[in-house]
CSV table of C-alpha atoms and ligand atoms in Angstrom, one decimal:
chain,number,residue,atom,x,y,z
E,2,MET,CA,-82.0,14.3,13.6
E,3,SER,CA,-82.9,10.6,13.9
E,4,LYS,CA,-85.5,9.6,16.4
E,5,ILE,CA,-84.8,7.2,19.2
E,6,ASN,CA,-87.3,5.0,20.9
E,7,ILE,CA,-86.1,4.8,24.5
E,8,GLU,CA,-88.3,1.9,25.4
E,9,ASP,CA,-87.4,-0.3,22.5
E,10,GLU,CA,-83.8,1.0,22.4
E,11,THR,CA,-84.1,1.5,18.7
E,12,ILE,CA,-83.2,4.4,16.3
E,13,ASN,CA,-85.1,5.5,13.2
E,14,ILE,CA,-82.7,5.2,10.2
E,15,GLY,CA,-84.0,5.2,6.7
E,16,ASP,CA,-87.5,5.1,8.0
E,17,VAL,CA,-86.9,1.8,9.8
E,18,TRP,CA,-86.5,1.3,13.5
E,19,LYS,CA,-83.2,-0.5,14.2
E,20,SER,CA,-81.8,-1.8,17.4
E,21,ASN,CA,-78.1,-1.9,18.4
E,22,GLU,CA,-77.8,-5.5,17.3
E,23,MET,CA,-79.6,-4.8,14.0
E,24,LEU,CA,-77.2,-2.0,13.2
E,25,LYS,CA,-74.2,-4.1,14.0
E,26,GLU,CA,-75.6,-6.8,11.7
E,27,ASP,CA,-76.1,-4.3,8.9
E,28,ILE,CA,-72.6,-3.0,9.2
E,29,LYS,CA,-71.1,-6.5,9.3
E,30,GLY,CA,-73.3,-7.6,6.3
E,31,LYS,CA,-72.2,-4.5,4.2
E,32,ILE,CA,-68.5,-5.1,4.9
E,33,GLU,CA,-68.9,-8.8,4.0
E,34,ILE,CA,-70.1,-7.9,0.6
E,35,GLY,CA,-67.5,-5.2,0.1
E,36,ASN,CA,-69.8,-2.3,0.7
E,37,PHE,CA,-68.0,0.1,3.0
E,38,ASP,CA,-70.7,2.8,2.9
E,39,ILE,CA,-71.5,2.2,6.5
E,40,THR,CA,-71.4,5.8,7.8
E,41,ASP,CA,-75.1,6.1,8.5
E,42,GLU,CA,-75.3,2.9,10.4
E,43,ALA,CA,-72.1,3.7,12.3
E,44,VAL,CA,-73.4,7.2,13.2
E,45,ALA,CA,-76.8,5.8,14.2
E,46,LEU,CA,-75.1,3.1,16.3
E,47,LYS,CA,-73.0,5.6,18.1
E,48,LYS,CA,-75.9,7.9,18.7
E,49,LEU,CA,-78.2,5.1,20.0
E,50,THR,CA,-75.5,3.8,22.3
E,51,SER,CA,-74.5,7.1,23.8
E,52,THR,CA,-78.2,8.0,24.2
E,53,MET,CA,-79.1,4.8,25.9
E,54,HIS,CA,-76.2,5.3,28.3
E,55,GLN,CA,-78.1,8.2,29.8
E,56,TYR,CA,-81.0,6.1,30.8
E,57,THR,CA,-81.5,3.4,33.4
E,58,LYS,CA,-84.6,1.3,33.6
E,59,ILE,CA,-86.3,1.2,36.9
E,60,GLU,CA,-89.5,-0.4,38.1
E,61,LEU,CA,-92.0,2.0,39.6
E,62,LYS,CA,-95.4,1.4,41.0
E,63,LEU,CA,-97.8,4.2,40.3
E,64,PRO,CA,-101.4,4.6,41.3
E,65,ASN,CA,-103.8,3.3,38.7
E,66,ASP,CA,-105.8,6.5,38.4
E,67,PHE,CA,-102.6,8.4,37.8
E,68,ILE,CA,-101.6,5.9,35.1
E,69,ALA,CA,-105.0,6.1,33.5
E,70,ALA,CA,-105.0,9.9,33.4
E,71,SER,CA,-101.4,9.9,32.1
E,72,ARG,CA,-102.3,7.5,29.3
E,73,GLU,CA,-105.1,9.8,28.2
E,74,LYS,CA,-102.8,12.9,28.3
E,75,ALA,CA,-100.1,11.0,26.4
E,76,GLU,CA,-102.6,10.2,23.7
E,77,GLY,CA,-103.7,13.8,23.6
E,78,ASN,CA,-100.1,14.9,23.2
E,79,ASP,CA,-99.5,12.2,20.6
E,80,ILE,CA,-96.6,10.7,22.4
E,81,SER,CA,-96.1,7.4,24.1
E,82,PHE,CA,-97.2,6.8,27.6
E,83,GLU,CA,-93.6,6.3,28.7
E,84,GLU,CA,-92.5,9.4,26.9
E,85,TYR,CA,-95.2,11.4,28.6
E,86,LEU,CA,-94.2,10.1,32.1
E,87,ARG,CA,-90.6,10.7,31.4
E,88,ASN,CA,-91.3,14.3,30.4
E,89,ARG,CA,-93.6,14.8,33.3
E,90,LEU,CA,-91.2,13.4,35.9
E,91,SER,CA,-88.3,15.4,34.5
E,92,GLY,CA,-90.4,18.5,34.6
E,93,GLY,CA,-90.3,18.8,30.8
E,94,ILE,CA,-93.9,18.7,29.8
E,95,SER,CA,-96.2,21.7,29.4
E,96,GLU,CA,-97.8,21.0,26.1
E,97,GLY,CA,-101.5,20.2,26.5
E,98,GLU,CA,-101.1,20.6,30.2
E,99,GLN,CA,-103.8,23.2,30.8
E,100,GLU,CA,-103.5,23.0,34.6
E,101,GLU,CA,-99.9,24.1,34.4
E,102,GLU,CA,-100.6,27.1,32.1
E,103,PRO,CA,-101.4,29.7,34.8
E,104,ALA,CA,-98.2,28.8,36.5
E,105,GLU,CA,-96.6,32.2,36.2
E,106,GLU,CA,-99.3,33.9,38.3
E,107,GLY,CA,-98.9,31.1,40.9
E,108,VAL,CA,-95.2,31.7,41.0
E,109,GLU,CA,-95.6,35.4,41.6
E,110,GLU,CA,-98.0,34.7,44.4
E,111,GLU,CA,-95.6,32.2,45.9
E,112,GLU,CA,-92.8,34.8,45.8
E,113,GLU,CA,-95.0,37.3,47.5
E,114,GLU,CA,-95.9,34.8,50.1
E,115,GLU,CA,-92.3,34.0,50.6
E,116,GLU,CA,-91.4,37.6,51.0
E,117,ALA,CA,-94.2,38.1,53.6
E,118,GLU,CA,-92.9,35.0,55.4
E,119,GLU,CA,-89.4,36.3,55.4
E,120,GLN,CA,-90.5,39.6,56.8
E,121,GLU,CA,-92.5,37.8,59.5
E,122,GLU,CA,-89.5,35.7,60.3
E,123,LYS,CA,-87.3,38.8,60.6
E,124,LYS,CA,-89.9,40.4,62.9
E,125,GLU,CA,-90.1,37.3,65.0
E,126,GLU,CA,-86.3,37.2,65.2
E,127,ALA,CA,-86.2,40.8,66.4
E,128,GLU,CA,-88.9,40.1,69.0
E,129,GLU,CA,-87.0,37.0,70.2
E,130,ALA,CA,-83.8,39.1,70.5
E,131,GLU,CA,-85.7,41.7,72.5
E,132,GLU,CA,-87.1,39.0,74.7
E,133,GLU,CA,-83.7,37.5,75.2
E,134,GLU,CA,-82.3,40.9,76.1
E,135,GLU,CA,-85.0,41.4,78.7
E,136,GLU,CA,-84.4,37.9,80.0
E,137,GLU,CA,-80.7,38.7,80.2
E,138,GLU,CA,-81.3,41.9,82.1
E,139,ALA,CA,-83.6,40.1,84.5
E,140,GLN,CA,-81.0,37.4,85.0
E,141,GLU,CA,-78.3,40.0,85.7
E,142,ASP,CA,-80.5,41.7,88.2
E,143,GLU,CA,-81.2,38.3,89.8
E,144,GLU,CA,-77.4,37.6,89.9
E,145,LYS,CA,-76.8,40.9,91.6
E,146,GLY,CA,-79.6,40.0,94.0
E,147,VAL,CA,-81.6,43.0,93.1
E,148,ARG,CA,-85.1,42.9,91.7
E,149,PRO,CA,-86.9,46.0,90.6
E,150,ASP,CA,-90.1,45.1,92.4
E,151,TRP,CA,-91.0,42.9,95.3
E,152,ASP,CA,-94.2,40.9,95.0
E,153,ASN,CA,-95.7,43.3,97.5
E,154,GLU,CA,-99.2,43.9,96.1
E,155,GLU,CA,-101.0,41.2,98.0
E,156,GLU,CA,-98.6,41.0,100.8
E,157,GLU,CA,-98.8,44.7,101.7
E,158,THR,CA,-100.9,45.3,104.7
E,159,ALA,CA,-102.4,48.6,105.4
E,160,VAL,CA,-101.4,48.6,108.9
E,161,PRO,CA,-100.5,51.9,110.5
E,162,GLN,CA,-96.8,52.6,111.3
E,163,GLN,CA,-95.9,51.7,107.8
E,164,ILE,CA,-95.4,48.0,108.5
E,165,VAL,CA,-95.3,46.2,105.3
E,166,LYS,CA,-94.9,42.5,104.7
E,167,VAL,CA,-93.3,41.4,101.5
E,168,ARG,CA,-92.2,38.0,100.3
E,169,CYS,CA,-88.5,37.4,99.3
E,170,HIS,CA,-88.3,36.8,95.5
E,171,ASN,CA,-85.5,34.4,96.1
E,172,CYS,CA,-86.4,32.2,99.1
E,173,LYS,CA,-90.1,33.2,99.3
E,174,ARG,CA,-89.9,33.9,103.0
E,175,PRO,CA,-91.9,36.8,104.3
E,176,ILE,CA,-90.0,39.9,105.3
E,177,THR,CA,-91.4,42.7,107.5
E,178,ILE,CA,-90.5,46.2,106.6
E,179,THR,CA,-91.0,48.8,109.3
E,180,SER,CA,-89.3,51.8,107.7
E,181,SER,CA,-91.4,54.3,105.8
E,182,GLU,CA,-88.5,55.3,103.5
E,183,ARG,CA,-89.3,54.8,99.8
E,184,PRO,CA,-87.9,53.5,97.7
E,185,ILE,CA,-86.1,51.3,100.0
E,186,THR,CA,-83.6,48.5,99.4
E,187,VAL,CA,-84.3,45.5,101.6
E,188,THR,CA,-82.0,42.7,102.4
E,189,CYS,CA,-83.7,39.3,103.1
E,190,PRO,CA,-82.7,38.2,106.6
E,191,ASN,CA,-83.0,34.6,105.5
E,192,CYS,CA,-81.0,34.5,102.3
E,193,SER,CA,-79.5,37.9,102.0
E,194,ALA,CA,-81.1,38.6,98.6
E,195,LYS,CA,-81.6,42.2,97.9
E,196,GLY,CA,-84.8,43.8,96.7
E,197,ARG,CA,-86.2,47.3,96.1
E,198,LEU,CA,-89.5,48.4,97.4
E,199,GLU,CA,-90.8,51.4,95.5
E,200,GLN,CA,-94.0,52.2,97.4
P,30,LIG,ZN1,-84.8,35.4,101.0
């Protein structure tokens, strides 16, 4: 397989690096002198052209320390700086990259973490659903005008004759209850909201 230098846009043919233009000149020159053995050049030209079509040159500003470190690593890998960056950016490099070696363990840990996260999410969802149900129930009760408990703890007065003062959950007006019947359903004289008094 012939090597291609992406930066120079050249291909190694017969141990010489040739550009697109050079190959065309070679083919033309051969034909002019009646040498039609141009297969190698034609194949190389096709390969170089099709390969270069897969690349687009962009300008990219990178931090100087990253560039310096990358140059060193490229040298260590015996490849060009550009080649190193290209491999690294496309996720292709692992050779000589000691930091990325224990990646497998890391991946497993991540998976475990993800699993734990998923379970937690499910749990939260279930809790939320429960809460929603409770809210819905409370809302239904409110719509019916019935509330399980009046806010009677502080309002209750230990007066004889069982006179109890509660506060309407709806309009917040005080209501006096004279009956000793328990539990008792009380209708607010102000807004007609119903409530139940257990004790
Ligand atoms: Zn009321």
